[in-house]
């Protein structure tokens, strides 16, 4: 059943892409409607600024439109646009100029990071509260660490998919993930030392 | 398997990225090693922070799709159209990316301009040093006029064991030509004795 639904969705995407390429504006509007919610959710994982999110998602769709002729239907449309969106988000964040501390930092040269033991958030914390803290901590991380964490922890992407999306090797994905997790924990404990006491 | 082999595999184990062949010995080691079990627990401790459903919620502004479609068909390609990463042409996110601040760019361009200017000035100086045209110019390294005159005297002296050609005065003529051109004076005459 699931397979039939998925195939149907892909067929519909294929039809909409073809119609868009033939000059049908309404078809592209439908395509945007189908994926806008997921891309907004994706962008919000990278930044809490609502204006940034809208601009970035819009850029991602416009970029996808300009590259639509390269979509070869081998992967799903979402996989394809996810990659475009992720790179657009990272470009957008870079352009908006994040803290100089983040910009001059070379995360690949930070040396070994000691694994930090981190307790899970207490059950008293509400889901929304946890999500807000997580987003706050993520925003403090260098973009390349945030990207692998979002892709792996939020979106559940396999190492290979992360590597393909970012254009890096699987070994680099492993190493970045390891460092990103350590940095996440470290930053979390810096911002919220109370989580280190449990 | 020992701790040294086990530790690097733990994150991949948590992410279910290991093959069964790799998982077997790792599990065996984890059963025996408390330190590695702690490490495993530390790696898993992040899960809860990313499990919140609220993280996936996002509101879409009304009319967003229509606006985007209109802009796309009006030829607006967004602000990041240069080297836009399609699925086949993704831009790698390297560690050096994102370091370009306006100041960084300014310094780069200024350095490039200074290097270019230096190259041009060096070229000009080189041209000036080489000189051009039919006339010769004296510089510090060339023999002085006095030196040349002294040599000419010596050559004219019959007792001087000069080189072949000195006897018929041809070498002297050559020499006097050079000294004249160097000094910018009348051609030298052999010294009268």
PDB file of N, CA and C in Angstrom, chain A residues 23 25 29 32-33 36 40-41 44 54-55 58-59 61-63 65 67 70 80 83-84 87 94-95 103 106 108 117-118 121 127 130-131 134 144 152-154 158-159 164-167 174 176 178 181 184-185 188 195, chain B residues 11-12 15 17 38-39 42-43 45-46 48-50 52 54-61 64-73 76-80 84-95 97-99 101:
ATOM      1  N   UNK A  23       6.292  25.042 -19.242  1.00  0.00           N
ATOM      2  CA  UNK A  23       5.874  26.434 -19.089  1.00  0.00           C
ATOM      3  C   UNK A  23       4.599  26.639 -18.273  1.00  0.00           C
ATOM      4  N   UNK A  25       2.937  27.491 -15.116  1.00  0.00           N
ATOM      5  CA  UNK A  25       3.224  28.123 -13.819  1.00  0.00           C
ATOM      6  C   UNK A  25       2.426  27.479 -12.690  1.00  0.00           C
ATOM      7  N   UNK A  29       3.575  25.871  -9.080  1.00  0.00           N
ATOM      8  CA  UNK A  29       2.952  26.306  -7.818  1.00  0.00           C
ATOM      9  C   UNK A  29       2.511  25.091  -6.997  1.00  0.00           C
ATOM     10  N   UNK A  32       5.545  23.448  -5.455  1.00  0.00           N
ATOM     11  CA  UNK A  32       5.988  24.200  -4.270  1.00  0.00           C
ATOM     12  C   UNK A  32       5.078  23.877  -3.086  1.00  0.00           C
ATOM     13  N   UNK A  33       3.776  23.851  -3.357  1.00  0.00           N
ATOM     14  CA  UNK A  33       2.813  23.565  -2.274  1.00  0.00           C
ATOM     15  C   UNK A  33       3.063  22.197  -1.656  1.00  0.00           C
ATOM     16  N   UNK A  36       6.627  22.754   0.361  1.00  0.00           N
ATOM     17  CA  UNK A  36       6.970  23.963   1.102  1.00  0.00           C
ATOM     18  C   UNK A  36       7.017  23.722   2.614  1.00  0.00           C
ATOM     19  N   UNK A  40      10.256  24.423   4.884  1.00  0.00           N
ATOM     20  CA  UNK A  40      10.214  25.390   5.990  1.00  0.00           C
ATOM     21  C   UNK A  40      10.692  24.714   7.281  1.00  0.00           C
ATOM     22  N   UNK A  41      10.229  23.490   7.476  1.00  0.00           N
ATOM     23  CA  UNK A  41      10.651  22.753   8.676  1.00  0.00           C
ATOM     24  C   UNK A  41      12.148  22.513   8.655  1.00  0.00           C
ATOM     25  N   UNK A  44      14.021  25.740   9.399  1.00  0.00           N
ATOM     26  CA  UNK A  44      13.904  26.139  10.810  1.00  0.00           C
ATOM     27  C   UNK A  44      14.830  25.347  11.720  1.00  0.00           C
ATOM     28  N   UNK A  54      11.978  32.164   5.533  1.00  0.00           N
ATOM     29  CA  UNK A  54      11.174  32.380   4.329  1.00  0.00           C
ATOM     30  C   UNK A  54      12.058  32.709   3.121  1.00  0.00           C
ATOM     31  N   UNK A  55      13.033  33.587   3.347  1.00  0.00           N
ATOM     32  CA  UNK A  55      13.939  33.961   2.247  1.00  0.00           C
ATOM     33  C   UNK A  55      14.706  32.753   1.719  1.00  0.00           C
ATOM     34  N   UNK A  58      12.457  30.312  -0.160  1.00  0.00           N
ATOM     35  CA  UNK A  58      12.127  30.879  -1.464  1.00  0.00           C
ATOM     36  C   UNK A  58      13.305  30.723  -2.422  1.00  0.00           C
ATOM     37  N   UNK A  59      14.493  31.043  -1.943  1.00  0.00           N
ATOM     38  CA  UNK A  59      15.700  30.890  -2.773  1.00  0.00           C
ATOM     39  C   UNK A  59      15.876  29.445  -3.219  1.00  0.00           C
ATOM     40  N   UNK A  61      13.570  27.158  -3.681  1.00  0.00           N
ATOM     41  CA  UNK A  61      12.614  26.812  -4.742  1.00  0.00           C
ATOM     42  C   UNK A  61      12.997  27.479  -6.063  1.00  0.00           C
ATOM     43  N   UNK A  62      13.458  28.722  -5.986  1.00  0.00           N
ATOM     44  CA  UNK A  62      13.841  29.421  -7.222  1.00  0.00           C
ATOM     45  C   UNK A  62      15.052  28.741  -7.854  1.00  0.00           C
ATOM     46  N   UNK A  63      15.950  28.323  -7.006  1.00  0.00           N
ATOM     47  CA  UNK A  63      17.136  27.615  -7.515  1.00  0.00           C
ATOM     48  C   UNK A  63      16.713  26.272  -8.133  1.00  0.00           C
ATOM     49  N   UNK A  65      13.904  25.629  -9.457  1.00  0.00           N
ATOM     50  CA  UNK A  65      13.242  25.934 -10.731  1.00  0.00           C
ATOM     51  C   UNK A  65      14.277  26.107 -11.842  1.00  0.00           C
ATOM     52  N   UNK A  67      17.104  24.818 -12.011  1.00  0.00           N
ATOM     53  CA  UNK A  67      17.848  23.575 -12.270  1.00  0.00           C
ATOM     54  C   UNK A  67      16.907  22.413 -12.606  1.00  0.00           C
ATOM     55  N   UNK A  70      17.648  19.523 -14.849  1.00  0.00           N
ATOM     56  CA  UNK A  70      18.670  18.528 -14.476  1.00  0.00           C
ATOM     57  C   UNK A  70      18.092  17.405 -13.599  1.00  0.00           C
ATOM     58  N   UNK A  80      15.952  15.232  -4.129  1.00  0.00           N
ATOM     59  CA  UNK A  80      16.645  16.195  -5.001  1.00  0.00           C
ATOM     60  C   UNK A  80      16.572  17.605  -4.436  1.00  0.00           C
ATOM     61  N   UNK A  83      18.556  18.347  -1.160  1.00  0.00           N
ATOM     62  CA  UNK A  83      19.976  18.691  -1.348  1.00  0.00           C
ATOM     63  C   UNK A  83      20.124  20.157  -1.725  1.00  0.00           C
ATOM     64  N   UNK A  84      19.306  20.583  -2.650  1.00  0.00           N
ATOM     65  CA  UNK A  84      19.371  21.984  -3.077  1.00  0.00           C
ATOM     66  C   UNK A  84      19.076  22.886  -1.883  1.00  0.00           C
ATOM     67  N   UNK A  87      21.949  23.038   0.731  1.00  0.00           N
ATOM     68  CA  UNK A  87      23.059  23.889   0.281  1.00  0.00           C
ATOM     69  C   UNK A  87      22.656  25.358   0.228  1.00  0.00           C
ATOM     70  N   UNK A  94      25.669  31.635   5.513  1.00  0.00           N
ATOM     71  CA  UNK A  94      27.013  32.178   5.312  1.00  0.00           C
ATOM     72  C   UNK A  94      26.912  33.644   4.890  1.00  0.00           C
ATOM     73  N   UNK A  95      25.996  33.901   3.961  1.00  0.00           N
ATOM     74  CA  UNK A  95      25.852  35.259   3.440  1.00  0.00           C
ATOM     75  C   UNK A  95      25.335  36.222   4.503  1.00  0.00           C
ATOM     76  N   UNK A 103      32.905  32.175  12.025  1.00  0.00           N
ATOM     77  CA  UNK A 103      33.458  32.259  10.680  1.00  0.00           C
ATOM     78  C   UNK A 103      34.946  31.957  10.641  1.00  0.00           C
ATOM     79  N   UNK A 106      38.005  27.071  12.307  1.00  0.00           N
ATOM     80  CA  UNK A 106      38.101  25.971  11.360  1.00  0.00           C
ATOM     81  C   UNK A 106      37.791  24.686  12.112  1.00  0.00           C
ATOM     82  N   UNK A 108      37.530  21.703  11.376  1.00  0.00           N
ATOM     83  CA  UNK A 108      38.254  20.469  11.085  1.00  0.00           C
ATOM     84  C   UNK A 108      39.607  20.440  11.789  1.00  0.00           C
ATOM     85  N   UNK A 117      29.858  13.245  28.643  1.00  0.00           N
ATOM     86  CA  UNK A 117      28.666  12.505  29.066  1.00  0.00           C
ATOM     87  C   UNK A 117      27.545  13.513  29.281  1.00  0.00           C
ATOM     88  N   UNK A 118      26.419  13.229  28.686  1.00  0.00           N
ATOM     89  CA  UNK A 118      25.317  14.177  28.789  1.00  0.00           C
ATOM     90  C   UNK A 118      24.039  13.443  29.159  1.00  0.00           C
ATOM     91  N   UNK A 121      17.409  15.077  28.663  1.00  0.00           N
ATOM     92  CA  UNK A 121      16.622  16.092  29.355  1.00  0.00           C
ATOM     93  C   UNK A 121      15.611  15.435  30.293  1.00  0.00           C
ATOM     94  N   UNK A 127       8.200  19.033  25.354  1.00  0.00           N
ATOM     95  CA  UNK A 127       8.802  18.822  24.040  1.00  0.00           C
ATOM     96  C   UNK A 127       9.208  20.126  23.377  1.00  0.00           C
ATOM     97  N   UNK A 130      12.335  21.516  24.938  1.00  0.00           N
ATOM     98  CA  UNK A 130      13.532  20.787  24.488  1.00  0.00           C
ATOM     99  C   UNK A 130      13.915  21.227  23.081  1.00  0.00           C
ATOM    100  N   UNK A 131      12.885  21.329  22.235  1.00  0.00           N
ATOM    101  CA  UNK A 131      13.153  21.721  20.845  1.00  0.00           C
ATOM    102  C   UNK A 131      13.785  23.104  20.792  1.00  0.00           C
ATOM    103  N   UNK A 134      17.371  22.886  21.941  1.00  0.00           N
ATOM    104  CA  UNK A 134      18.168  22.222  20.903  1.00  0.00           C
ATOM    105  C   UNK A 134      18.486  23.192  19.770  1.00  0.00           C
ATOM    106  N   UNK A 144      28.950  23.736   9.443  1.00  0.00           N
ATOM    107  CA  UNK A 144      29.191  22.376   8.940  1.00  0.00           C
ATOM    108  C   UNK A 144      28.847  21.325   9.996  1.00  0.00           C
ATOM    109  N   UNK A 152      21.550  14.080  10.253  1.00  0.00           N
ATOM    110  CA  UNK A 152      21.571  12.773  10.892  1.00  0.00           C
ATOM    111  C   UNK A 152      20.517  12.667  12.002  1.00  0.00           C
ATOM    112  N   UNK A 153      20.537  13.607  12.919  1.00  0.00           N
ATOM    113  CA  UNK A 153      19.705  13.480  14.112  1.00  0.00           C
ATOM    114  C   UNK A 153      18.235  13.824  13.863  1.00  0.00           C
ATOM    115  N   UNK A 154      17.998  14.874  13.086  1.00  0.00           N
ATOM    116  CA  UNK A 154      16.597  15.239  12.810  1.00  0.00           C
ATOM    117  C   UNK A 154      16.023  14.440  11.655  1.00  0.00           C
ATOM    118  N   UNK A 158      21.234   8.571   6.171  1.00  0.00           N
ATOM    119  CA  UNK A 158      22.377   7.655   6.277  1.00  0.00           C
ATOM    120  C   UNK A 158      23.657   8.435   5.952  1.00  0.00           C
ATOM    121  N   UNK A 159      24.781   7.891   6.388  1.00  0.00           N
ATOM    122  CA  UNK A 159      26.064   8.569   6.148  1.00  0.00           C
ATOM    123  C   UNK A 159      26.267   8.864   4.652  1.00  0.00           C
ATOM    124  N   UNK A 164      26.664  12.541   0.109  1.00  0.00           N
ATOM    125  CA  UNK A 164      26.232  12.983  -1.225  1.00  0.00           C
ATOM    126  C   UNK A 164      25.712  14.418  -1.194  1.00  0.00           C
ATOM    127  N   UNK A 165      24.952  14.722  -0.165  1.00  0.00           N
ATOM    128  CA  UNK A 165      24.357  16.053  -0.077  1.00  0.00           C
ATOM    129  C   UNK A 165      25.422  17.135   0.080  1.00  0.00           C
ATOM    130  N   UNK A 166      26.413  16.846   0.910  1.00  0.00           N
ATOM    131  CA  UNK A 166      27.426  17.865   1.193  1.00  0.00           C
ATOM    132  C   UNK A 166      28.651  17.755   0.294  1.00  0.00           C
ATOM    133  N   UNK A 167      28.686  16.706  -0.513  1.00  0.00           N
ATOM    134  CA  UNK A 167      29.839  16.540  -1.399  1.00  0.00           C
ATOM    135  C   UNK A 167      31.114  16.208  -0.644  1.00  0.00           C
ATOM    136  N   UNK A 174      31.676  10.831   9.159  1.00  0.00           N
ATOM    137  CA  UNK A 174      31.869  10.197  10.469  1.00  0.00           C
ATOM    138  C   UNK A 174      32.600  11.129  11.420  1.00  0.00           C
ATOM    139  N   UNK A 176      33.035  14.405  11.199  1.00  0.00           N
ATOM    140  CA  UNK A 176      32.282  15.623  11.526  1.00  0.00           C
ATOM    141  C   UNK A 176      31.178  15.347  12.529  1.00  0.00           C
ATOM    142  N   UNK A 178      31.069  12.999  14.770  1.00  0.00           N
ATOM    143  CA  UNK A 178      31.652  12.767  16.087  1.00  0.00           C
ATOM    144  C   UNK A 178      31.970  14.093  16.776  1.00  0.00           C
ATOM    145  N   UNK A 181      28.741  16.179  17.591  1.00  0.00           N
ATOM    146  CA  UNK A 181      28.024  15.725  18.789  1.00  0.00           C
ATOM    147  C   UNK A 181      28.745  16.195  20.047  1.00  0.00           C
ATOM    148  N   UNK A 184      28.119  19.818  20.419  1.00  0.00           N
ATOM    149  CA  UNK A 184      26.734  20.070  20.835  1.00  0.00           C
ATOM    150  C   UNK A 184      26.607  19.904  22.344  1.00  0.00           C
ATOM    151  N   UNK A 185      27.149  18.808  22.828  1.00  0.00           N
ATOM    152  CA  UNK A 185      27.058  18.537  24.265  1.00  0.00           C
ATOM    153  C   UNK A 185      27.798  19.609  25.056  1.00  0.00           C
ATOM    154  N   UNK A 188      25.843  22.803  24.964  1.00  0.00           N
ATOM    155  CA  UNK A 188      24.633  22.662  25.776  1.00  0.00           C
ATOM    156  C   UNK A 188      24.958  22.859  27.261  1.00  0.00           C
ATOM    157  N   UNK A 195      22.037  20.887  33.163  1.00  0.00           N
ATOM    158  CA  UNK A 195      21.863  19.563  32.544  1.00  0.00           C
ATOM    159  C   UNK A 195      23.077  18.655  32.805  1.00  0.00           C
TER     160      UNK A 195
ATOM    161  N   UNK B  11      30.244   5.524  17.455  1.00  0.00           N
ATOM    162  CA  UNK B  11      29.274   6.431  16.819  1.00  0.00           C
ATOM    163  C   UNK B  11      28.569   5.779  15.628  1.00  0.00           C
ATOM    164  N   UNK B  12      29.331   5.026  14.838  1.00  0.00           N
ATOM    165  CA  UNK B  12      28.719   4.355  13.678  1.00  0.00           C
ATOM    166  C   UNK B  12      27.738   3.280  14.135  1.00  0.00           C
ATOM    167  N   UNK B  15      24.594   4.917  15.069  1.00  0.00           N
ATOM    168  CA  UNK B  15      23.880   5.358  13.860  1.00  0.00           C
ATOM    169  C   UNK B  15      23.483   4.190  12.957  1.00  0.00           C
ATOM    170  N   UNK B  17      25.285   2.194  11.241  1.00  0.00           N
ATOM    171  CA  UNK B  17      26.007   2.264   9.968  1.00  0.00           C
ATOM    172  C   UNK B  17      27.033   1.135   9.837  1.00  0.00           C
ATOM    173  N   UNK B  38      30.006   2.879  28.685  1.00  0.00           N
ATOM    174  CA  UNK B  38      29.762   4.275  29.087  1.00  0.00           C
ATOM    175  C   UNK B  38      29.844   5.196  27.873  1.00  0.00           C
ATOM    176  N   UNK B  39      30.847   4.920  27.068  1.00  0.00           N
ATOM    177  CA  UNK B  39      31.028   5.721  25.853  1.00  0.00           C
ATOM    178  C   UNK B  39      29.811   5.592  24.933  1.00  0.00           C
ATOM    179  N   UNK B  42      27.036   7.561  26.313  1.00  0.00           N
ATOM    180  CA  UNK B  42      27.281   8.991  26.048  1.00  0.00           C
ATOM    181  C   UNK B  42      26.866   9.369  24.639  1.00  0.00           C
ATOM    182  N   UNK B  43      27.146   8.503  23.691  1.00  0.00           N
ATOM    183  CA  UNK B  43      26.774   8.771  22.297  1.00  0.00           C
ATOM    184  C   UNK B  43      25.262   8.753  22.114  1.00  0.00           C
ATOM    185  N   UNK B  45      23.134   9.593  24.316  1.00  0.00           N
ATOM    186  CA  UNK B  45      22.447  10.577  25.150  1.00  0.00           C
ATOM    187  C   UNK B  45      21.906  11.757  24.354  1.00  0.00           C
ATOM    188  N   UNK B  46      22.343  11.898  23.136  1.00  0.00           N
ATOM    189  CA  UNK B  46      21.858  13.028  22.330  1.00  0.00           C
ATOM    190  C   UNK B  46      20.457  12.798  21.775  1.00  0.00           C
ATOM    191  N   UNK B  48      17.539  12.084  22.688  1.00  0.00           N
ATOM    192  CA  UNK B  48      16.352  12.713  23.264  1.00  0.00           C
ATOM    193  C   UNK B  48      16.269  14.203  22.879  1.00  0.00           C
ATOM    194  N   UNK B  49      17.449  14.810  22.723  1.00  0.00           N
ATOM    195  CA  UNK B  49      17.451  16.241  22.403  1.00  0.00           C
ATOM    196  C   UNK B  49      16.956  16.516  20.990  1.00  0.00           C
ATOM    197  N   UNK B  50      17.025  15.506  20.165  1.00  0.00           N
ATOM    198  CA  UNK B  50      16.604  15.704  18.775  1.00  0.00           C
ATOM    199  C   UNK B  50      15.282  14.989  18.470  1.00  0.00           C
ATOM    200  N   UNK B  52      12.335  15.716  19.760  1.00  0.00           N
ATOM    201  CA  UNK B  52      11.127  16.491  20.001  1.00  0.00           C
ATOM    202  C   UNK B  52      10.369  16.774  18.709  1.00  0.00           C
ATOM    203  N   UNK B  54       8.344  19.033  18.154  1.00  0.00           N
ATOM    204  CA  UNK B  54       8.183  20.461  17.909  1.00  0.00           C
ATOM    205  C   UNK B  54       9.231  20.986  16.931  1.00  0.00           C
ATOM    206  N   UNK B  55      10.368  20.259  16.880  1.00  0.00           N
ATOM    207  CA  UNK B  55      11.442  20.726  16.011  1.00  0.00           C
ATOM    208  C   UNK B  55      11.027  20.684  14.541  1.00  0.00           C
ATOM    209  N   UNK B  56      10.035  19.849  14.229  1.00  0.00           N
ATOM    210  CA  UNK B  56       9.643  19.725  12.831  1.00  0.00           C
ATOM    211  C   UNK B  56       8.503  20.642  12.409  1.00  0.00           C
ATOM    212  N   UNK B  57       7.963  21.400  13.340  1.00  0.00           N
ATOM    213  CA  UNK B  57       6.824  22.248  13.003  1.00  0.00           C
ATOM    214  C   UNK B  57       7.286  23.549  12.357  1.00  0.00           C
ATOM    215  N   UNK B  58       6.572  23.945  11.359  1.00  0.00           N
ATOM    216  CA  UNK B  58       6.914  25.218  10.726  1.00  0.00           C
ATOM    217  C   UNK B  58       5.689  25.752  10.008  1.00  0.00           C
ATOM    218  N   UNK B  59       5.434  27.039  10.181  1.00  0.00           N
ATOM    219  CA  UNK B  59       4.286  27.653   9.507  1.00  0.00           C
ATOM    220  C   UNK B  59       4.723  28.200   8.162  1.00  0.00           C
ATOM    221  N   UNK B  60       3.865  27.999   7.175  1.00  0.00           N
ATOM    222  CA  UNK B  60       4.160  28.518   5.843  1.00  0.00           C
ATOM    223  C   UNK B  60       3.289  29.752   5.624  1.00  0.00           C
ATOM    224  N   UNK B  61       3.874  30.871   5.227  1.00  0.00           N
ATOM    225  CA  UNK B  61       3.073  32.080   5.005  1.00  0.00           C
ATOM    226  C   UNK B  61       2.027  31.864   3.904  1.00  0.00           C
ATOM    227  N   UNK B  64       2.460  31.673  -0.246  1.00  0.00           N
ATOM    228  CA  UNK B  64       3.904  31.519  -0.501  1.00  0.00           C
ATOM    229  C   UNK B  64       4.159  30.848  -1.856  1.00  0.00           C
ATOM    230  N   UNK B  65       3.460  29.725  -2.091  1.00  0.00           N
ATOM    231  CA  UNK B  65       3.701  28.959  -3.325  1.00  0.00           C
ATOM    232  C   UNK B  65       3.398  29.809  -4.555  1.00  0.00           C
ATOM    233  N   UNK B  66       2.307  30.569  -4.490  1.00  0.00           N
ATOM    234  CA  UNK B  66       1.925  31.398  -5.645  1.00  0.00           C
ATOM    235  C   UNK B  66       2.992  32.455  -5.923  1.00  0.00           C
ATOM    236  N   UNK B  67       3.473  33.073  -4.827  1.00  0.00           N
ATOM    237  CA  UNK B  67       4.500  34.123  -4.973  1.00  0.00           C
ATOM    238  C   UNK B  67       5.775  33.553  -5.594  1.00  0.00           C
ATOM    239  N   UNK B  68       6.158  32.391  -5.091  1.00  0.00           N
ATOM    240  CA  UNK B  68       7.404  31.782  -5.584  1.00  0.00           C
ATOM    241  C   UNK B  68       7.263  31.410  -7.059  1.00  0.00           C
ATOM    242  N   UNK B  69       6.110  30.816  -7.407  1.00  0.00           N
ATOM    243  CA  UNK B  69       5.904  30.401  -8.806  1.00  0.00           C
ATOM    244  C   UNK B  69       5.916  31.628  -9.717  1.00  0.00           C
ATOM    245  N   UNK B  70       5.278  32.705  -9.261  1.00  0.00           N
ATOM    246  CA  UNK B  70       5.236  33.925 -10.076  1.00  0.00           C
ATOM    247  C   UNK B  70       6.655  34.467 -10.293  1.00  0.00           C
ATOM    248  N   UNK B  71       7.418  34.495  -9.221  1.00  0.00           N
ATOM    249  CA  UNK B  71       8.794  35.021  -9.321  1.00  0.00           C
ATOM    250  C   UNK B  71       9.651  34.132 -10.227  1.00  0.00           C
ATOM    251  N   UNK B  72       9.455  32.826 -10.080  1.00  0.00           N
ATOM    252  CA  UNK B  72      10.247  31.895 -10.900  1.00  0.00           C
ATOM    253  C   UNK B  72       9.971  32.125 -12.381  1.00  0.00           C
ATOM    254  N   UNK B  73       8.700  32.271 -12.732  1.00  0.00           N
ATOM    255  CA  UNK B  73       8.355  32.445 -14.148  1.00  0.00           C
ATOM    256  C   UNK B  73       8.644  33.854 -14.643  1.00  0.00           C
ATOM    257  N   UNK B  76      13.096  35.449 -11.945  1.00  0.00           N
ATOM    258  CA  UNK B  76      13.862  35.668 -10.705  1.00  0.00           C
ATOM    259  C   UNK B  76      14.473  34.335 -10.283  1.00  0.00           C
ATOM    260  N   UNK B  77      15.784  34.289 -10.273  1.00  0.00           N
ATOM    261  CA  UNK B  77      16.444  33.024  -9.935  1.00  0.00           C
ATOM    262  C   UNK B  77      16.970  32.999  -8.505  1.00  0.00           C
ATOM    263  N   UNK B  78      16.511  33.909  -7.706  1.00  0.00           N
ATOM    264  CA  UNK B  78      16.946  33.926  -6.304  1.00  0.00           C
ATOM    265  C   UNK B  78      18.276  34.614  -6.150  1.00  0.00           C
ATOM    266  N   UNK B  79      18.710  34.684  -4.910  1.00  0.00           N
ATOM    267  CA  UNK B  79      19.954  35.418  -4.634  1.00  0.00           C
ATOM    268  C   UNK B  79      21.198  34.545  -4.667  1.00  0.00           C
ATOM    269  N   UNK B  80      20.992  33.276  -4.898  1.00  0.00           N
ATOM    270  CA  UNK B  80      22.160  32.384  -4.842  1.00  0.00           C
ATOM    271  C   UNK B  80      22.304  31.594  -6.127  1.00  0.00           C
ATOM    272  N   UNK B  84      24.795  27.490  -8.403  1.00  0.00           N
ATOM    273  CA  UNK B  84      23.714  26.878  -7.635  1.00  0.00           C
ATOM    274  C   UNK B  84      23.843  25.380  -7.602  1.00  0.00           C
ATOM    275  N   UNK B  85      23.769  24.781  -6.443  1.00  0.00           N
ATOM    276  CA  UNK B  85      23.987  23.354  -6.352  1.00  0.00           C
ATOM    277  C   UNK B  85      22.757  22.550  -6.738  1.00  0.00           C
ATOM    278  N   UNK B  86      22.766  21.990  -7.887  1.00  0.00           N
ATOM    279  CA  UNK B  86      21.716  21.062  -8.239  1.00  0.00           C
ATOM    280  C   UNK B  86      22.080  19.720  -7.650  1.00  0.00           C
ATOM    281  N   UNK B  87      21.247  18.718  -7.866  1.00  0.00           N
ATOM    282  CA  UNK B  87      21.556  17.423  -7.277  1.00  0.00           C
ATOM    283  C   UNK B  87      22.858  16.862  -7.832  1.00  0.00           C
ATOM    284  N   UNK B  88      23.171  17.236  -9.093  1.00  0.00           N
ATOM    285  CA  UNK B  88      24.380  16.683  -9.689  1.00  0.00           C
ATOM    286  C   UNK B  88      25.595  17.575  -9.479  1.00  0.00           C
ATOM    287  N   UNK B  89      25.373  18.793  -9.052  1.00  0.00           N
ATOM    288  CA  UNK B  89      26.512  19.694  -8.924  1.00  0.00           C
ATOM    289  C   UNK B  89      26.476  20.378  -7.567  1.00  0.00           C
ATOM    290  N   UNK B  90      26.621  19.563  -6.574  1.00  0.00           N
ATOM    291  CA  UNK B  90      26.588  20.098  -5.213  1.00  0.00           C
ATOM    292  C   UNK B  90      27.904  20.747  -4.863  1.00  0.00           C
ATOM    293  N   UNK B  91      27.816  21.764  -4.058  1.00  0.00           N
ATOM    294  CA  UNK B  91      29.018  22.440  -3.607  1.00  0.00           C
ATOM    295  C   UNK B  91      29.476  21.803  -2.304  1.00  0.00           C
ATOM    296  N   UNK B  92      30.681  21.293  -2.289  1.00  0.00           N
ATOM    297  CA  UNK B  92      31.154  20.729  -1.026  1.00  0.00           C
ATOM    298  C   UNK B  92      31.281  21.803   0.033  1.00  0.00           C
ATOM    299  N   UNK B  93      30.943  21.432   1.243  1.00  0.00           N
ATOM    300  CA  UNK B  93      31.055  22.378   2.342  1.00  0.00           C
ATOM    301  C   UNK B  93      32.363  22.078   3.043  1.00  0.00           C
ATOM    302  N   UNK B  94      33.365  22.757   2.657  1.00  0.00           N
ATOM    303  CA  UNK B  94      34.670  22.499   3.260  1.00  0.00           C
ATOM    304  C   UNK B  94      34.861  23.367   4.482  1.00  0.00           C
ATOM    305  N   UNK B  95      35.928  23.051   5.202  1.00  0.00           N
ATOM    306  CA  UNK B  95      36.162  23.796   6.436  1.00  0.00           C
ATOM    307  C   UNK B  95      36.524  25.231   6.173  1.00  0.00           C
ATOM    308  N   UNK B  97      35.165  27.089   3.806  1.00  0.00           N
ATOM    309  CA  UNK B  97      34.041  27.856   3.335  1.00  0.00           C
ATOM    310  C   UNK B  97      33.433  28.613   4.494  1.00  0.00           C
ATOM    311  N   UNK B  98      32.876  29.749   4.157  1.00  0.00           N
ATOM    312  CA  UNK B  98      32.221  30.523   5.198  1.00  0.00           C
ATOM    313  C   UNK B  98      33.163  31.450   5.912  1.00  0.00           C
ATOM    314  N   UNK B  99      34.432  31.443   5.527  1.00  0.00           N
ATOM    315  CA  UNK B  99      35.372  32.325   6.199  1.00  0.00           C
ATOM    316  C   UNK B  99      35.500  33.662   5.499  1.00  0.00           C
ATOM    317  N   UNK B 101      34.632  36.993   4.997  1.00  0.00           N
ATOM    318  CA  UNK B 101      33.948  38.165   5.493  1.00  0.00           C
ATOM    319  C   UNK B 101      34.259  39.288   4.522  1.00  0.00           C
TER     320      UNK B 101
END
